[in-house]
Amino acid sequence: MSAFQKCINPQCGAEYEVSEVIFKCPKCGDLLDAQYNWDKIKVPGKLAKFGKRWASRNEPMNLSGVWRFREMLNFCDDQYKVTIGEGQTILQSNDEVGKYAGMKAGRLFLQYEGLNPSGSFKDNGMTAAFSHARMVGAKASACASTGNTSASVALYAHSCGLKCTVFIGSGRIAFGKLSQSMDYGAQTIQIQGDFDDCMRQVQDVCSKLGLYLLNSLNPFRLEGQKTIMYRIIEGLGWEVPDWIIVPGGNLGNSSAFGKAFYELKQLGLIKRIPRMAIINATGAWTLTDLVNNKKLVWNGGNVDNKIISDYYDDLTAKNFSPHTCASAIEISRPVNLKKCLRALDVCNGVVRAVSDADICDAKAIIGKYGLGCEPASAASVAGLKLLRAEGIIGDDERVACVLTGHALKDPNVTVNYHKEKQGAFSNPPVEVPNNLDEIIKLIHSAG
Ligand code: F0G
């Protein structure tokens, strides 16, 4: 076999077949990776070769922005692959948003993952995970979610005939996302608790009932998310940017991105690895606090588990529940924490937290000059502005911000920001009598 699963803990390093449905190392409980015997895979000698597949995009495996890079996630035969045209996303150069964040012209790029079929980056992961689910003969699936995972799981499950149950925190997810999971036919269970409570429950439910788990604990899901980085490189004419900036929640994306770059470098497909900035919201800043204040590091895989367990014990003692208007990243016990530490190590990364006010301002600017995004996604641009102010990122470095979800996912935050004039870029609607003269006067007064 060219692929296998491997425990990320170097002290353990246990290996398992890809056909095993385990999600955590049965020996030591740590996270698992999908790994490859690269000498058994015909990886193209140049990344540009993947781009040539566009020419035959009438074939579903070439149309998919994930499976177009199939040799890089070679764990499953074509017969099991599920695709609904995910990954048709664009990398947009955006000088106006760049100017807002303090960048020179031509240096900021926005990777629009909201253009996926379910409106978020999750589809990159689900096409891969559902393919694995079909490969192992799963009949029913489940996930915990702050909203986008549930929308994506529901869409893929009904596309390939699996049953699906999604767990969401009561009152914690945006309406666009809730509407999707109901509309796509998922059994939607609202738990009286937050995402972290849902995450705990879904793991127990999956192991008790034998449901296939689709959270980012699932290593095959993260294999699909690697392709977001390949497409950024593709968008830059097969060149690597200086920085990748990504919002951090459950830390699946950042983990996948680090793995993507590590593998590309190992295979000689890129010469250097970009730096990565992971951005939390201040109301859900576990990663920032652990890395910047508690000095938690990957340390060659010998992570100081006590720092983490003490931190979580403290959260429990305080009965802490995270709060941010960026509900997608309202998470205080990120399951991929250790993989993320590894990614920070690989990418010489930094971690920051930004306020809800800064997130909403950045979101309004992205909406005004770009294609729009949901609040969590805008954390990336707010984070760039902060890192520019700190001088960590130079104004002529080439930066790609990942915009993880579509603007229509969370209409409430957007409407409130504008109607209630919450920020400097609020653009509220203006009431006018039903009278032509009054309407014309109003339009003139706006200049
Ligand atoms: N941005 C959006 C729009 C998201 O939905 C999420 C995560 C993130 C960023 C954070 O990504 O977890 O890889 O660090 N949403 C998950 C969900 C948790 O359930 O939809 P991450």
Short mmCIF file of C-alpha atoms and ligand atoms in Angstrom, two decimals:
data_model
loop_
_atom_site.label_atom_id
_atom_site.label_comp_id
_atom_site.label_asym_id
_atom_site.label_seq_id
_atom_site.Cartn_x
_atom_site.Cartn_y
_atom_site.Cartn_z
CA MET A 1 0.00 0.00 0.00
CA SER A 2 1.22 3.51 -0.75
CA ALA A 3 -0.62 5.08 2.22
CA PHE A 4 -0.88 4.32 5.91
CA GLN A 5 -1.86 6.01 9.16
CA LYS A 6 0.75 6.99 11.71
CA CYS A 7 0.62 8.40 15.22
CA ILE A 8 2.13 11.89 15.35
CA ASN A 9 3.77 11.23 18.72
CA PRO A 10 7.38 10.26 17.96
CA GLN A 11 7.58 8.29 21.24
CA CYS A 12 4.81 6.07 19.89
CA GLY A 13 4.86 6.31 16.10
CA ALA A 14 2.44 3.37 15.74
CA GLU A 15 1.30 2.66 12.19
CA TYR A 16 -2.09 1.47 10.98
CA GLU A 17 -3.67 0.57 7.65
CA VAL A 18 -5.72 3.22 5.89
CA SER A 19 -8.70 0.86 6.07
CA GLU A 20 -8.83 1.18 9.86
CA VAL A 21 -11.42 3.62 11.22
CA ILE A 22 -9.79 4.88 14.41
CA PHE A 23 -9.28 8.71 14.46
CA LYS A 24 -6.97 8.58 17.49
CA CYS A 25 -4.01 6.31 18.10
CA PRO A 26 -5.38 3.21 19.89
CA LYS A 27 -1.98 2.78 21.60
CA CYS A 28 -1.37 6.25 23.05
CA GLY A 29 -4.45 8.37 22.25
CA ASP A 30 -2.54 10.95 20.19
CA LEU A 31 -3.55 12.28 16.79
CA LEU A 32 -3.04 10.33 13.57
CA ASP A 33 -1.64 11.42 10.21
CA ALA A 34 -2.16 10.00 6.78
CA GLN A 35 1.35 9.20 5.53
CA TYR A 36 2.65 7.92 2.21
CA ASN A 37 5.37 5.73 0.81
CA TRP A 38 6.24 8.36 -1.75
CA ASP A 39 8.47 6.03 -3.75
CA LYS A 40 5.34 4.04 -4.64
CA ILE A 41 3.46 7.11 -5.94
CA LYS A 42 4.03 8.74 -9.32
CA VAL A 43 4.15 12.35 -8.16
CA PRO A 44 4.69 14.79 -11.05
CA GLY A 45 8.20 16.25 -11.06
CA LYS A 46 6.80 19.78 -11.21
CA LEU A 47 3.77 21.33 -9.55
CA ALA A 48 2.81 23.01 -12.84
CA LYS A 49 1.92 19.57 -14.21
CA PHE A 50 -1.14 19.52 -11.94
CA GLY A 51 -2.37 22.69 -13.62
CA LYS A 52 -2.44 20.96 -17.01
CA ARG A 53 -5.38 18.86 -15.78
CA TRP A 54 -7.60 21.92 -16.23
CA ALA A 55 -7.54 21.19 -19.94
CA SER A 56 -9.63 18.05 -19.33
CA ARG A 57 -11.95 19.39 -16.66
CA ASN A 58 -14.89 17.56 -18.21
CA GLU A 59 -13.56 14.69 -16.06
CA PRO A 60 -14.85 15.13 -12.49
CA MET A 61 -11.49 14.18 -10.95
CA ASN A 62 -9.81 16.98 -12.90
CA LEU A 63 -12.57 19.50 -12.26
CA SER A 64 -12.24 19.03 -8.51
CA GLY A 65 -9.74 21.48 -7.05
CA VAL A 66 -8.89 18.72 -4.56
CA TRP A 67 -8.55 15.59 -6.70
CA ARG A 68 -6.72 17.53 -9.40
CA PHE A 69 -3.81 17.10 -6.96
CA ARG A 70 -4.67 13.44 -6.29
CA GLU A 71 -1.11 12.09 -6.10
CA MET A 72 -0.60 14.27 -3.02
CA LEU A 73 -3.49 12.52 -1.21
CA ASN A 74 -3.19 9.07 -2.61
CA PHE A 75 -5.05 6.99 -0.01
CA CYS A 76 -8.07 5.79 -1.93
CA ASP A 77 -9.04 4.21 -5.27
CA ASP A 78 -10.97 6.31 -7.76
CA GLN A 79 -14.06 4.09 -7.44
CA TYR A 80 -14.71 5.41 -3.93
CA LYS A 81 -14.05 9.07 -4.58
CA VAL A 82 -16.91 11.51 -3.97
CA THR A 83 -16.77 14.90 -5.64
CA ILE A 84 -19.32 17.68 -6.07
CA GLY A 85 -17.00 20.14 -7.80
CA GLU A 86 -15.29 21.47 -4.68
CA GLY A 87 -12.19 23.63 -4.79
CA GLN A 88 -13.16 25.91 -7.70
CA THR A 89 -11.83 28.81 -5.69
CA ILE A 90 -9.84 31.85 -6.70
CA LEU A 91 -6.84 33.73 -5.45
CA GLN A 92 -7.64 37.43 -5.85
CA SER A 93 -5.06 40.18 -5.73
CA ASN A 94 -6.70 42.94 -3.67
CA ASP A 95 -4.90 46.28 -3.31
CA GLU A 96 -7.69 48.08 -1.43
CA VAL A 97 -7.84 45.48 1.30
CA GLY A 98 -4.03 45.42 1.20
CA LYS A 99 -3.91 49.19 1.74
CA TYR A 100 -6.26 48.85 4.74
CA ALA A 101 -3.91 46.30 6.28
CA GLY A 102 -0.81 48.36 5.50
CA MET A 103 0.52 46.51 2.45
CA LYS A 104 2.04 47.90 -0.74
CA ALA A 105 0.10 47.40 -3.97
CA GLY A 106 0.25 43.94 -5.50
CA ARG A 107 1.28 42.20 -2.28
CA LEU A 108 -2.00 40.98 -0.75
CA PHE A 109 -3.95 38.02 -2.13
CA LEU A 110 -7.24 36.69 -0.87
CA GLN A 111 -7.94 32.98 -1.21
CA TYR A 112 -11.75 32.73 -1.50
CA GLU A 113 -12.76 29.40 -0.02
CA GLY A 114 -16.32 30.69 0.37
CA LEU A 115 -16.77 29.81 -3.31
CA ASN A 116 -17.03 26.12 -2.48
CA PRO A 117 -20.37 24.29 -2.98
CA SER A 118 -21.40 24.58 0.68
CA GLY A 119 -19.83 28.03 0.99
CA SER A 120 -16.76 27.21 3.06
CA PHE A 121 -13.31 25.60 2.92
CA LYS A 122 -14.71 22.51 4.63
CA ASP A 123 -15.67 20.97 1.28
CA ASN A 124 -11.97 20.45 0.52
CA GLY A 125 -11.82 18.18 3.54
CA MET A 126 -15.17 16.49 3.12
CA THR A 127 -14.54 15.27 -0.41
CA ALA A 128 -11.49 13.44 0.95
CA ALA A 129 -13.08 12.19 4.19
CA PHE A 130 -16.29 11.00 2.50
CA SER A 131 -14.18 9.17 -0.06
CA HIS A 132 -12.46 7.40 2.83
CA ALA A 133 -15.87 6.77 4.46
CA ARG A 134 -17.06 5.04 1.27
CA MET A 135 -13.81 3.11 1.00
CA VAL A 136 -14.33 1.63 4.50
CA GLY A 137 -18.03 0.98 3.84
CA ALA A 138 -19.42 3.50 6.35
CA LYS A 139 -23.21 3.86 6.33
CA ALA A 140 -23.70 6.70 8.80
CA SER A 141 -21.67 9.77 9.69
CA ALA A 142 -21.54 12.45 12.37
CA CYS A 143 -19.76 15.65 13.33
CA ALA A 144 -19.73 18.41 15.92
CA SER A 145 -19.72 21.86 14.45
CA THR A 146 -19.70 25.62 14.80
CA GLY A 147 -21.76 25.49 11.60
CA ASN A 148 -19.67 25.09 8.48
CA THR A 149 -18.59 21.53 9.11
CA SER A 150 -22.23 20.55 9.64
CA ALA A 151 -23.31 22.28 6.41
CA SER A 152 -20.57 20.57 4.42
CA VAL A 153 -21.08 17.15 6.05
CA ALA A 154 -24.81 17.35 5.38
CA LEU A 155 -24.25 18.25 1.72
CA TYR A 156 -21.73 15.47 1.06
CA ALA A 157 -23.67 12.88 3.08
CA HIS A 158 -26.80 13.37 1.03
CA SER A 159 -24.74 13.46 -2.17
CA CYS A 160 -23.37 9.98 -1.50
CA GLY A 161 -26.21 8.39 0.42
CA LEU A 162 -24.81 8.24 3.95
CA LYS A 163 -26.95 9.02 6.96
CA CYS A 164 -25.74 12.01 8.91
CA THR A 165 -26.11 13.46 12.39
CA VAL A 166 -24.67 16.84 13.29
CA PHE A 167 -24.14 18.26 16.79
CA ILE A 168 -24.27 22.01 17.28
CA GLY A 169 -24.19 24.20 20.37
CA SER A 170 -27.61 25.64 21.04
CA GLY A 171 -27.74 29.26 19.84
CA ARG A 172 -24.06 29.13 18.85
CA ILE A 173 -24.16 28.85 15.08
CA ALA A 174 -24.94 31.38 12.38
CA PHE A 175 -28.29 31.15 10.62
CA GLY A 176 -26.93 30.56 7.12
CA LYS A 177 -25.16 27.44 8.37
CA LEU A 178 -28.08 26.13 10.43
CA SER A 179 -30.37 26.57 7.43
CA GLN A 180 -28.00 24.47 5.32
CA SER A 181 -27.79 21.48 7.63
CA MET A 182 -31.60 21.34 7.93
CA ASP A 183 -32.11 21.87 4.20
CA TYR A 184 -29.58 19.18 3.23
CA GLY A 185 -31.45 16.69 5.39
CA ALA A 186 -29.10 16.15 8.34
CA GLN A 187 -30.40 15.04 11.70
CA THR A 188 -29.50 18.23 13.56
CA ILE A 189 -28.98 17.90 17.31
CA GLN A 190 -28.67 21.07 19.35
CA ILE A 191 -26.81 20.47 22.59
CA GLN A 192 -27.23 22.85 25.50
CA GLY A 193 -23.57 23.73 25.53
CA ASP A 194 -20.79 25.07 23.31
CA PHE A 195 -18.72 23.54 20.51
CA ASP A 196 -16.28 21.91 22.91
CA ASP A 197 -19.19 20.11 24.60
CA CYS A 198 -20.43 18.94 21.18
CA MET A 199 -16.95 17.73 20.23
CA ARG A 200 -16.73 15.63 23.38
CA GLN A 201 -20.18 14.12 22.84
CA VAL A 202 -19.70 13.31 19.16
CA GLN A 203 -16.53 11.34 19.81
CA ASP A 204 -18.32 9.16 22.36
CA VAL A 205 -21.39 8.78 20.17
CA CYS A 206 -19.27 7.78 17.17
CA SER A 207 -17.37 5.12 19.06
CA LYS A 208 -20.53 3.75 20.75
CA LEU A 209 -22.66 3.66 17.60
CA GLY A 210 -19.93 3.07 15.02
CA LEU A 211 -20.64 6.33 13.18
CA TYR A 212 -18.00 7.72 10.84
CA LEU A 213 -16.52 10.91 12.38
CA LEU A 214 -16.04 13.89 10.07
CA ASN A 215 -14.37 16.42 12.35
CA SER A 216 -10.82 17.43 11.62
CA LEU A 217 -9.59 14.73 14.01
CA ASN A 218 -10.13 12.66 10.87
CA PRO A 219 -6.70 12.65 9.17
CA PHE A 220 -8.17 12.06 5.71
CA ARG A 221 -10.17 15.27 5.95
CA LEU A 222 -6.99 17.23 6.51
CA GLU A 223 -5.46 15.63 3.42
CA GLY A 224 -8.13 17.35 1.33
CA GLN A 225 -7.50 20.68 3.02
CA LYS A 226 -3.83 20.59 1.96
CA THR A 227 -5.01 21.44 -1.54
CA ILE A 228 -5.95 25.00 -0.49
CA MET A 229 -2.22 25.65 -0.31
CA TYR A 230 -1.57 24.02 -3.68
CA ARG A 231 -4.15 26.32 -5.23
CA ILE A 232 -2.59 29.40 -3.63
CA ILE A 233 0.75 28.37 -5.15
CA GLU A 234 -1.04 27.77 -8.45
CA GLY A 235 -2.65 31.22 -8.24
CA LEU A 236 0.83 32.74 -7.88
CA GLY A 237 2.09 31.03 -11.04
CA TRP A 238 3.49 28.09 -9.00
CA GLU A 239 5.41 30.37 -6.66
CA VAL A 240 5.25 30.24 -2.88
CA PRO A 241 4.06 33.38 -1.00
CA ASP A 242 6.03 34.81 1.94
CA TRP A 243 3.14 34.45 4.37
CA ILE A 244 -0.05 32.44 4.73
CA ILE A 245 -2.57 33.90 7.18
CA VAL A 246 -5.40 31.74 8.43
CA PRO A 247 -8.01 31.98 11.19
CA GLY A 248 -7.58 29.40 13.93
CA GLY A 249 -10.47 27.47 15.50
CA ASN A 250 -10.16 23.71 15.84
CA LEU A 251 -6.79 24.14 14.08
CA GLY A 252 -7.40 21.66 11.26
CA ASN A 253 -6.55 24.07 8.47
CA SER A 254 -3.30 25.32 9.95
CA SER A 255 -2.28 21.70 10.64
CA ALA A 256 -3.09 20.67 7.08
CA PHE A 257 -1.25 23.65 5.61
CA GLY A 258 1.91 22.89 7.56
CA LYS A 259 1.78 19.27 6.40
CA ALA A 260 1.23 20.36 2.80
CA PHE A 261 4.33 22.55 2.78
CA TYR A 262 6.45 20.01 4.62
CA GLU A 263 5.61 17.35 2.05
CA LEU A 264 6.13 19.64 -0.95
CA LYS A 265 9.55 20.60 0.39
CA GLN A 266 10.48 16.97 1.09
CA LEU A 267 9.49 16.03 -2.45
CA GLY A 268 11.53 18.89 -3.90
CA LEU A 269 8.41 20.51 -5.38
CA ILE A 270 9.03 23.81 -3.58
CA LYS A 271 12.32 25.39 -2.54
CA ARG A 272 11.15 27.21 0.57
CA ILE A 273 8.29 27.05 3.04
CA PRO A 274 6.26 30.24 3.65
CA ARG A 275 5.71 31.56 7.14
CA MET A 276 2.28 31.11 8.65
CA ALA A 277 0.24 33.35 10.94
CA ILE A 278 -2.67 31.79 12.79
CA ILE A 279 -5.27 34.24 14.06
CA ASN A 280 -7.63 33.62 16.99
CA ALA A 281 -10.42 35.84 18.23
CA THR A 282 -9.56 37.32 21.63
CA GLY A 283 -12.64 35.63 23.15
CA ALA A 284 -11.37 32.19 22.06
CA TRP A 285 -7.62 32.49 22.22
CA THR A 286 -6.40 29.19 23.68
CA LEU A 287 -3.69 28.76 21.03
CA THR A 288 -2.42 32.33 21.39
CA ASP A 289 -2.32 32.10 25.16
CA LEU A 290 -0.62 28.69 25.17
CA VAL A 291 2.00 29.57 22.55
CA ASN A 292 2.77 33.21 23.36
CA ASN A 293 2.29 33.23 27.13
CA LYS A 294 2.75 29.63 28.28
CA LYS A 295 5.52 28.99 25.73
CA LEU A 296 4.03 25.74 24.45
CA VAL A 297 6.07 24.37 21.51
CA TRP A 298 6.24 21.28 19.30
CA ASN A 299 9.73 20.44 20.56
CA GLY A 300 10.32 17.64 18.05
CA GLY A 301 7.03 16.05 19.07
CA ASN A 302 7.82 16.02 22.77
CA VAL A 303 5.04 18.43 23.63
CA ASP A 304 4.73 19.37 27.30
CA ASN A 305 1.30 17.82 27.89
CA LYS A 306 1.14 19.20 31.42
CA ILE A 307 0.96 22.78 30.15
CA ILE A 308 -2.09 21.77 28.11
CA SER A 309 -3.84 19.73 30.81
CA ASP A 310 -3.26 22.44 33.44
CA TYR A 311 -4.67 25.01 31.03
CA TYR A 312 -7.77 22.95 30.33
CA ASP A 313 -8.26 22.17 34.02
CA ASP A 314 -8.19 25.88 34.66
CA LEU A 315 -10.81 26.51 31.95
CA THR A 316 -13.00 23.85 33.56
CA ALA A 317 -12.51 25.29 37.04
CA LYS A 318 -13.56 28.73 35.76
CA ASN A 319 -16.49 27.17 33.88
CA PHE A 320 -15.11 29.04 30.89
CA SER A 321 -17.00 29.15 27.62
CA PRO A 322 -15.49 31.07 24.68
CA HIS A 323 -17.31 34.05 23.17
CA THR A 324 -16.76 35.84 19.89
CA CYS A 325 -18.94 37.19 17.11
CA ALA A 326 -16.78 35.01 14.84
CA SER A 327 -18.81 32.00 15.93
CA ALA A 328 -16.96 29.65 13.54
CA ILE A 329 -13.84 29.93 15.69
CA GLU A 330 -15.55 30.05 19.09
CA ILE A 331 -13.54 27.09 20.38
CA SER A 332 -11.43 26.78 23.53
CA ARG A 333 -10.17 23.17 23.33
CA PRO A 334 -8.90 22.81 19.75
CA VAL A 335 -8.56 19.12 18.91
CA ASN A 336 -5.66 19.60 16.49
CA LEU A 337 -3.56 21.62 18.91
CA LYS A 338 -0.50 19.36 18.67
CA LYS A 339 -0.56 19.09 14.89
CA CYS A 340 -0.86 22.86 14.81
CA LEU A 341 2.25 23.20 17.00
CA ARG A 342 4.02 21.01 14.46
CA ALA A 343 2.81 23.27 11.63
CA LEU A 344 4.03 26.37 13.48
CA ASP A 345 7.41 24.67 13.76
CA VAL A 346 7.50 23.75 10.06
CA CYS A 347 6.40 27.22 8.93
CA ASN A 348 8.24 29.35 11.51
CA GLY A 349 4.78 30.54 12.42
CA VAL A 350 3.30 33.18 14.67
CA VAL A 351 0.02 33.32 16.55
CA ARG A 352 -2.09 36.36 17.38
CA ALA A 353 -5.57 37.19 18.67
CA VAL A 354 -7.74 40.02 17.33
CA SER A 355 -10.83 41.68 18.84
CA ASP A 356 -14.37 41.27 17.53
CA ALA A 357 -14.40 44.98 16.63
CA ASP A 358 -11.27 44.57 14.49
CA ILE A 359 -12.73 41.43 12.87
CA CYS A 360 -15.94 43.27 11.95
CA ASP A 361 -14.09 46.28 10.53
CA ALA A 362 -11.87 44.01 8.42
CA LYS A 363 -14.94 42.10 7.28
CA ALA A 364 -16.61 45.32 6.11
CA ILE A 365 -13.50 46.25 4.10
CA ILE A 366 -13.32 42.78 2.53
CA GLY A 367 -17.00 43.13 1.66
CA LYS A 368 -16.56 46.59 0.19
CA TYR A 369 -13.54 45.78 -1.96
CA GLY A 370 -13.62 42.04 -2.34
CA LEU A 371 -16.16 39.25 -2.58
CA GLY A 372 -17.15 39.33 1.08
CA CYS A 373 -16.65 36.75 3.80
CA GLU A 374 -17.97 35.66 7.17
CA PRO A 375 -16.55 37.07 10.43
CA ALA A 376 -14.07 34.27 11.24
CA SER A 377 -12.51 34.59 7.79
CA ALA A 378 -11.92 38.31 8.30
CA ALA A 379 -9.76 37.51 11.32
CA SER A 380 -7.02 36.77 8.78
CA VAL A 381 -7.02 40.35 7.42
CA ALA A 382 -7.41 41.82 10.92
CA GLY A 383 -4.42 39.67 11.91
CA LEU A 384 -2.40 40.94 8.96
CA LYS A 385 -3.12 44.55 9.98
CA LEU A 386 -1.89 43.76 13.49
CA LEU A 387 1.25 41.98 12.27
CA ARG A 388 1.99 44.90 9.93
CA ALA A 389 1.63 47.34 12.84
CA GLU A 390 4.02 45.19 14.87
CA GLY A 391 6.45 45.11 11.96
CA ILE A 392 6.45 41.30 11.86
CA ILE A 393 5.22 41.31 8.26
CA GLY A 394 6.86 43.73 5.82
CA ASP A 395 4.73 45.85 3.48
CA ASP A 396 6.31 44.34 0.38
CA GLU A 397 6.12 40.71 1.44
CA ARG A 398 3.71 38.58 -0.54
CA VAL A 399 0.81 37.55 1.68
CA ALA A 400 -2.12 35.19 1.11
CA CYS A 401 -5.05 35.47 3.52
CA VAL A 402 -7.39 32.50 3.51
CA LEU A 403 -11.03 33.64 3.50
CA THR A 404 -12.58 30.51 4.86
CA GLY A 405 -16.33 31.14 4.54
CA HIS A 406 -18.90 32.99 2.41
CA ALA A 407 -20.37 36.37 3.39
CA LEU A 408 -23.93 34.97 3.44
CA LYS A 409 -23.12 32.41 6.13
CA ASP A 410 -23.73 34.90 8.90
CA PRO A 411 -26.10 37.70 7.84
CA ASN A 412 -26.88 38.72 11.43
CA VAL A 413 -23.38 39.91 12.28
CA THR A 414 -23.22 41.84 9.00
CA VAL A 415 -26.63 43.47 9.38
CA ASN A 416 -25.99 44.42 12.99
CA TYR A 417 -22.59 45.94 12.14
CA HIS A 418 -24.09 48.16 9.49
CA LYS A 419 -27.53 48.94 10.90
CA GLU A 420 -26.34 49.61 14.42
CA LYS A 421 -23.33 51.64 13.21
CA GLN A 422 -20.96 49.48 15.21
CA GLY A 423 -17.81 50.42 13.34
CA ALA A 424 -16.01 52.97 11.19
CA PHE A 425 -17.14 51.25 7.99
CA SER A 426 -20.82 50.80 8.84
CA ASN A 427 -23.04 51.48 5.85
CA PRO A 428 -26.60 51.53 7.21
CA PRO A 429 -29.67 51.73 4.99
CA VAL A 430 -31.37 55.14 4.96
CA GLU A 431 -35.13 55.49 5.34
CA VAL A 432 -36.92 57.78 2.93
CA PRO A 433 -40.61 58.57 2.31
CA ASN A 434 -42.22 56.91 -0.71
CA ASN A 435 -41.73 60.10 -2.76
CA LEU A 436 -39.63 60.68 -5.93
CA ASP A 437 -38.37 64.17 -4.98
CA GLU A 438 -37.30 62.99 -1.56
CA ILE A 439 -35.51 59.99 -3.08
CA ILE A 440 -33.64 62.18 -5.61
CA LYS A 441 -32.72 64.67 -2.86
CA LEU A 442 -31.30 61.84 -0.79
CA ILE A 443 -29.22 60.42 -3.65
CA HIS A 444 -27.80 63.89 -4.39
CA SER A 445 -27.00 64.50 -0.73
CA ALA A 446 -24.86 61.35 -0.74
CA GLY A 447 -22.57 63.09 -3.28
N1 F0G B 1 -13.18 29.78 9.40
C1 F0G B 1 -14.40 29.24 9.27
C2 F0G B 1 -15.38 29.93 8.40
C3 F0G B 1 -14.71 28.04 9.96
O1 F0G B 1 -15.92 27.51 9.82
C4 F0G B 1 -13.75 27.45 10.80
C5 F0G B 1 -14.03 26.23 11.55
C6 F0G B 1 -12.50 28.06 10.89
C7 F0G B 1 -12.26 29.22 10.18
C8 F0G B 1 -11.43 27.49 11.73
O2 F0G B 1 -10.81 26.44 11.07
O3 F0G B 1 -10.99 24.66 12.77
O4 F0G B 1 -9.47 24.44 10.84
O5 F0G B 1 -8.98 26.06 12.67
N2 F0G B 1 -15.17 25.73 11.67
C9 F0G B 1 -15.44 24.43 12.28
C10 F0G B 1 -16.87 24.05 12.09
C11 F0G B 1 -14.93 24.28 13.64
O6 F0G B 1 -17.39 23.26 12.88
O7 F0G B 1 -17.48 24.49 11.13
P1 F0G B 1 -10.01 25.33 11.89
#
